[in-house]
Coordinates of C-alpha atoms in Angstrom, one line a residue:
M1 CA 115.6 0.5 -55.5
P2 CA 113.9 0.9 -52.2
L3 CA 111.9 4.1 -51.4
R4 CA 114.0 6.4 -49.1
I5 CA 112.9 9.3 -46.9
F6 CA 114.9 11.9 -45.0
G7 CA 115.5 11.7 -41.3
S8 CA 115.8 14.7 -39.0
A9 CA 119.5 15.0 -39.7
G10 CA 118.9 15.0 -43.4
K11 CA 120.2 11.4 -43.8
K12 CA 118.2 9.1 -46.0
K13 CA 116.7 6.0 -44.4
P14 CA 115.0 3.2 -46.3
V15 CA 111.3 2.7 -45.4
S16 CA 112.1 -0.9 -44.8
E17 CA 114.5 0.1 -42.0
L18 CA 111.9 2.5 -40.4
R19 CA 109.3 -0.2 -40.5
A20 CA 111.6 -2.7 -38.9
A21 CA 112.5 -0.3 -36.1
K22 CA 108.8 0.5 -35.5
E23 CA 107.9 -3.2 -35.4
G24 CA 110.7 -3.8 -32.9
Q25 CA 109.2 -1.3 -30.4
P26 CA 106.2 -2.3 -28.1
Q27 CA 103.1 -0.5 -29.4
E28 CA 100.2 0.3 -27.1
E29 CA 97.0 -0.8 -28.6
E30 CA 94.7 2.1 -29.2
T31 CA 91.6 0.6 -27.5
L32 CA 88.6 2.7 -26.4
E33 CA 89.8 2.4 -22.8
V34 CA 93.2 3.8 -23.7
L35 CA 91.6 6.7 -25.6
L36 CA 89.2 7.5 -22.8
E37 CA 92.1 7.5 -20.2
R38 CA 94.1 9.8 -22.4
R39 CA 91.1 12.2 -22.8
K40 CA 90.7 12.1 -19.0
K41 CA 94.3 13.1 -18.5
I42 CA 94.0 16.0 -21.0
E43 CA 90.8 17.3 -19.3
L44 CA 92.5 17.2 -15.9
K45 CA 95.4 19.2 -17.2
L46 CA 93.0 21.8 -18.7
K47 CA 91.2 22.1 -15.4
K48 CA 94.5 22.6 -13.5
L49 CA 95.4 25.3 -16.0
Q50 CA 92.0 27.0 -15.5
Q51 CA 92.4 26.8 -11.7
Q52 CA 95.9 28.4 -12.0
A53 CA 94.5 31.2 -14.1
K54 CA 91.8 31.8 -11.5
R55 CA 94.3 32.0 -8.7
A56 CA 96.0 34.8 -10.5
D57 CA 92.7 36.8 -10.4
W58 CA 92.0 36.3 -6.7
D59 CA 92.9 39.9 -5.9
L60 CA 90.1 41.2 -8.3
S61 CA 86.8 42.1 -6.8
P62 CA 84.0 39.5 -7.0
V63 CA 82.2 41.5 -9.7
E64 CA 85.4 41.6 -11.8
R65 CA 86.0 37.9 -11.4
I66 CA 82.4 37.1 -12.3
T67 CA 82.6 39.3 -15.4
K68 CA 85.9 37.8 -16.5
W69 CA 85.2 34.1 -15.8
G70 CA 81.4 33.9 -16.4
H71 CA 78.6 33.1 -14.0
R72 CA 79.1 29.3 -14.2
S73 CA 82.8 29.2 -13.8
Y74 CA 82.8 31.6 -10.9
V75 CA 80.8 29.0 -8.8
G76 CA 82.9 26.1 -9.9
G77 CA 81.2 25.0 -13.1
L78 CA 84.3 24.8 -15.2
D79 CA 82.5 22.6 -17.8
L80 CA 78.9 21.8 -18.6
E81 CA 79.1 18.3 -17.1
T82 CA 80.1 19.8 -13.7
W83 CA 77.7 22.7 -13.9
F84 CA 74.6 20.7 -14.6
G85 CA 75.8 17.5 -12.9
I86 CA 76.3 19.1 -9.4
G87 CA 73.0 21.0 -9.6
K88 CA 71.1 17.9 -10.6
H89 CA 72.8 15.8 -7.9
Q90 CA 71.7 18.3 -5.2
Y91 CA 68.2 18.3 -6.5
Q92 CA 67.9 14.5 -6.6
Y93 CA 69.5 14.2 -3.2
L94 CA 67.0 16.7 -1.6
V95 CA 64.0 14.9 -3.1
S96 CA 65.3 11.6 -1.8
K97 CA 65.5 13.2 1.7
G98 CA 61.8 14.3 1.6
L99 CA 61.7 17.6 -0.2
R100 CA 58.3 18.1 -1.9
A101 CA 56.9 20.8 -4.1
H102 CA 54.9 22.4 -1.3
H103 CA 57.9 22.8 1.0
R104 CA 59.5 26.2 1.5
F105 CA 63.1 25.9 0.4
L106 CA 66.0 28.3 1.3
D107 CA 69.0 28.2 -1.0
I108 CA 71.9 29.8 0.9
A109 CA 74.6 31.2 -1.4
C110 CA 72.3 30.3 -4.4
G111 CA 74.8 31.8 -6.8
S112 CA 73.8 31.7 -10.5
L113 CA 71.1 29.1 -9.8
R114 CA 73.0 25.9 -10.3
L115 CA 70.5 24.3 -8.0
G116 CA 67.8 26.8 -8.6
Q117 CA 67.4 25.9 -12.2
F118 CA 66.1 22.5 -11.1
L119 CA 64.2 23.6 -7.9
I120 CA 62.4 26.7 -9.1
P121 CA 60.4 24.7 -11.8
Y122 CA 59.8 21.9 -9.2
L123 CA 58.6 23.9 -6.2
D124 CA 55.2 25.5 -5.9
E125 CA 54.8 29.2 -6.5
G126 CA 56.6 31.3 -3.9
C127 CA 58.4 28.4 -2.3
Y128 CA 61.9 29.1 -3.5
F129 CA 64.0 31.6 -1.5
G130 CA 67.6 32.4 -2.5
L131 CA 70.3 34.3 -0.5
E132 CA 73.3 35.5 -2.4
G133 CA 76.0 38.1 -1.8
E134 CA 76.4 39.0 -5.5
E135 CA 73.3 40.2 -7.3
I136 CA 75.0 39.9 -10.7
L137 CA 75.3 36.1 -10.2
V138 CA 71.5 35.7 -9.7
Q139 CA 70.7 38.0 -12.6
A140 CA 72.9 36.0 -14.9
G141 CA 71.2 32.8 -13.7
L142 CA 67.7 34.2 -14.3
E143 CA 68.7 35.4 -17.7
N144 CA 70.6 32.3 -18.9
E145 CA 69.5 29.3 -17.0
I146 CA 65.7 29.5 -16.5
L147 CA 62.9 30.4 -18.9
P148 CA 61.4 33.8 -18.0
E149 CA 57.9 32.3 -18.2
L150 CA 58.9 29.9 -15.4
V151 CA 60.3 32.7 -13.3
A152 CA 57.1 34.7 -13.7
M153 CA 55.0 31.7 -12.8
K154 CA 57.0 30.4 -9.8
K155 CA 57.9 33.8 -8.3
P156 CA 61.2 33.0 -6.6
R157 CA 62.4 35.5 -4.0
F158 CA 65.9 36.7 -3.4
S159 CA 67.9 38.7 -1.0
F160 CA 71.4 40.0 -1.7
N161 CA 73.8 40.4 1.3
Y162 CA 76.9 38.8 2.9
D163 CA 75.6 39.3 6.4
F164 CA 73.3 36.2 6.5
D165 CA 70.3 38.5 6.8
F166 CA 67.3 36.1 6.4
D167 CA 64.6 38.7 7.1
F168 CA 63.1 38.1 3.6
I169 CA 61.7 34.8 4.8
D170 CA 59.3 33.9 7.6
G171 CA 60.5 30.3 7.9
F172 CA 61.6 27.3 5.9
D173 CA 61.2 23.5 5.7
F174 CA 64.5 22.7 4.0
A175 CA 67.6 24.7 3.5
M176 CA 70.9 24.0 1.8
A177 CA 74.4 25.5 1.7
Q178 CA 76.3 23.6 -1.0
S179 CA 80.0 24.6 -1.3
L180 CA 79.5 27.6 1.0
F181 CA 81.3 26.5 4.2
T182 CA 84.1 25.3 2.0
H183 CA 84.9 29.0 1.6
L184 CA 84.2 30.4 5.1
T185 CA 86.0 31.0 8.4
T186 CA 84.5 29.5 11.6
E187 CA 83.3 32.9 12.6
D188 CA 81.2 33.3 9.4
I189 CA 79.9 29.7 9.6
A190 CA 78.7 30.5 13.2
R191 CA 77.1 33.7 12.0
C192 CA 75.1 31.8 9.4
F193 CA 73.7 29.4 12.0
H194 CA 73.1 32.1 14.5
N195 CA 71.1 34.2 12.1
L196 CA 69.2 31.3 10.7
K197 CA 68.0 30.0 14.0
S198 CA 65.2 32.5 14.4
K199 CA 63.7 31.3 11.0
A200 CA 63.9 27.6 11.8
G201 CA 61.1 25.5 13.2
P202 CA 61.2 22.2 15.0
D203 CA 61.0 20.3 11.7
S204 CA 63.3 22.5 9.6
T205 CA 66.3 20.7 8.1
F206 CA 69.5 22.5 7.0
F207 CA 71.8 20.5 4.8
F208 CA 75.4 21.8 4.2
T209 CA 78.5 20.5 2.6
Y210 CA 82.2 20.7 3.6
F211 CA 85.6 19.5 2.8
E212 CA 86.9 17.2 5.5
G213 CA 90.5 17.7 6.6
D214 CA 93.1 19.5 8.6
S215 CA 92.0 23.1 9.3
S216 CA 95.4 24.4 10.4
S217 CA 96.3 25.8 7.0
N218 CA 92.9 27.5 6.3
P219 CA 93.0 31.1 5.2
T220 CA 92.2 33.8 7.8
E221 CA 89.4 35.5 5.8
S222 CA 86.5 34.1 4.0
H223 CA 86.9 34.1 0.2
A224 CA 84.6 32.8 -2.6
N225 CA 87.4 31.1 -4.5
K226 CA 89.7 29.8 -1.7
G227 CA 89.2 26.5 0.1
W228 CA 88.6 25.6 3.7
R229 CA 88.7 22.2 5.4
Y230 CA 87.2 21.2 8.7
S231 CA 87.0 18.1 10.8
V232 CA 83.6 16.7 11.7
S233 CA 84.2 17.6 15.4
E234 CA 85.1 21.2 14.6
L235 CA 81.9 21.7 12.6
S236 CA 79.8 20.0 15.2
D237 CA 81.2 22.3 17.9
I238 CA 80.3 25.4 15.8
V239 CA 76.8 24.1 15.1
S240 CA 76.0 23.2 18.7
S241 CA 77.4 26.5 20.0
E242 CA 74.6 28.2 18.1
G243 CA 71.7 26.0 19.4
W244 CA 71.6 23.4 16.6
T245 CA 72.3 19.6 16.5
M246 CA 74.4 18.3 13.7
T247 CA 74.1 14.9 12.1
N248 CA 77.0 13.9 9.9
I249 CA 76.2 11.9 6.7
G250 CA 79.6 12.0 5.1
G251 CA 79.9 10.8 1.5
W252 CA 76.9 11.4 -0.8
G253 CA 78.4 10.9 -4.2
H254 CA 79.7 14.5 -4.7
P255 CA 82.0 14.6 -7.8
R256 CA 84.6 16.7 -5.8
N257 CA 84.3 14.6 -2.7
Q258 CA 82.6 17.2 -0.6
K259 CA 80.9 15.7 2.5
I260 CA 77.4 16.5 3.7
A261 CA 75.7 16.9 7.0
F262 CA 72.5 18.3 8.3
A263 CA 71.4 20.4 11.3
K264 CA 68.2 20.8 13.2
L265 CA 67.3 23.0 16.1
A266 CA 68.5 21.5 19.4
I267 CA 65.6 20.3 21.6

């Protein structure tokens, strides 16, 4: 007598019938490639759910959002791979463009030190300067991302304001604003270049990233967790209006497809 099992409707079906039905259906081979693709889809769904949850919190104050999401997630580090990966990518890119340990580096919107955790140990004492609007982010970075002995040794300096007040530095060799202009209006971008001009020398280089695209649907007020897109010509016009010359690089291997450009004082 063949072994029988119950179906969903309570009817008994011989195992032989179930096996035959299964064998009659095309089965996808569970290769490593298939499993990795399935994992990728699940991770994308989780990220979308996280982003949707974040949008529901946009009306909260920055401090409330930082407290709720954590210092990494607030600046876009939804997972460890993204958090460390983007910071390391910036660091390696800057070194490839000539940054050396003795250079004075200005990290504009340094956040919770996604880049700083790599640059502070690399740069000479007193050569790292970070500007950030939310002091709580920097404190979280100092407490969680860098050894206190390194902080004491390297003596990084910080200023906390949203006004692009750069009076805490005398000058810089390299500066970077990664994923900053992707959250700012044209007026605030112009303010950054305007205020930074007095601190730049003829050899100073300012790298910045942006999302390329149609700006017609951009929000009307700058927001740390909303996105802005600009064309290359729009950014170039802003930069030149403040006495700088922009050179667009474009793609640089950013995992979220942010483009990059740099600016130097106009001669």
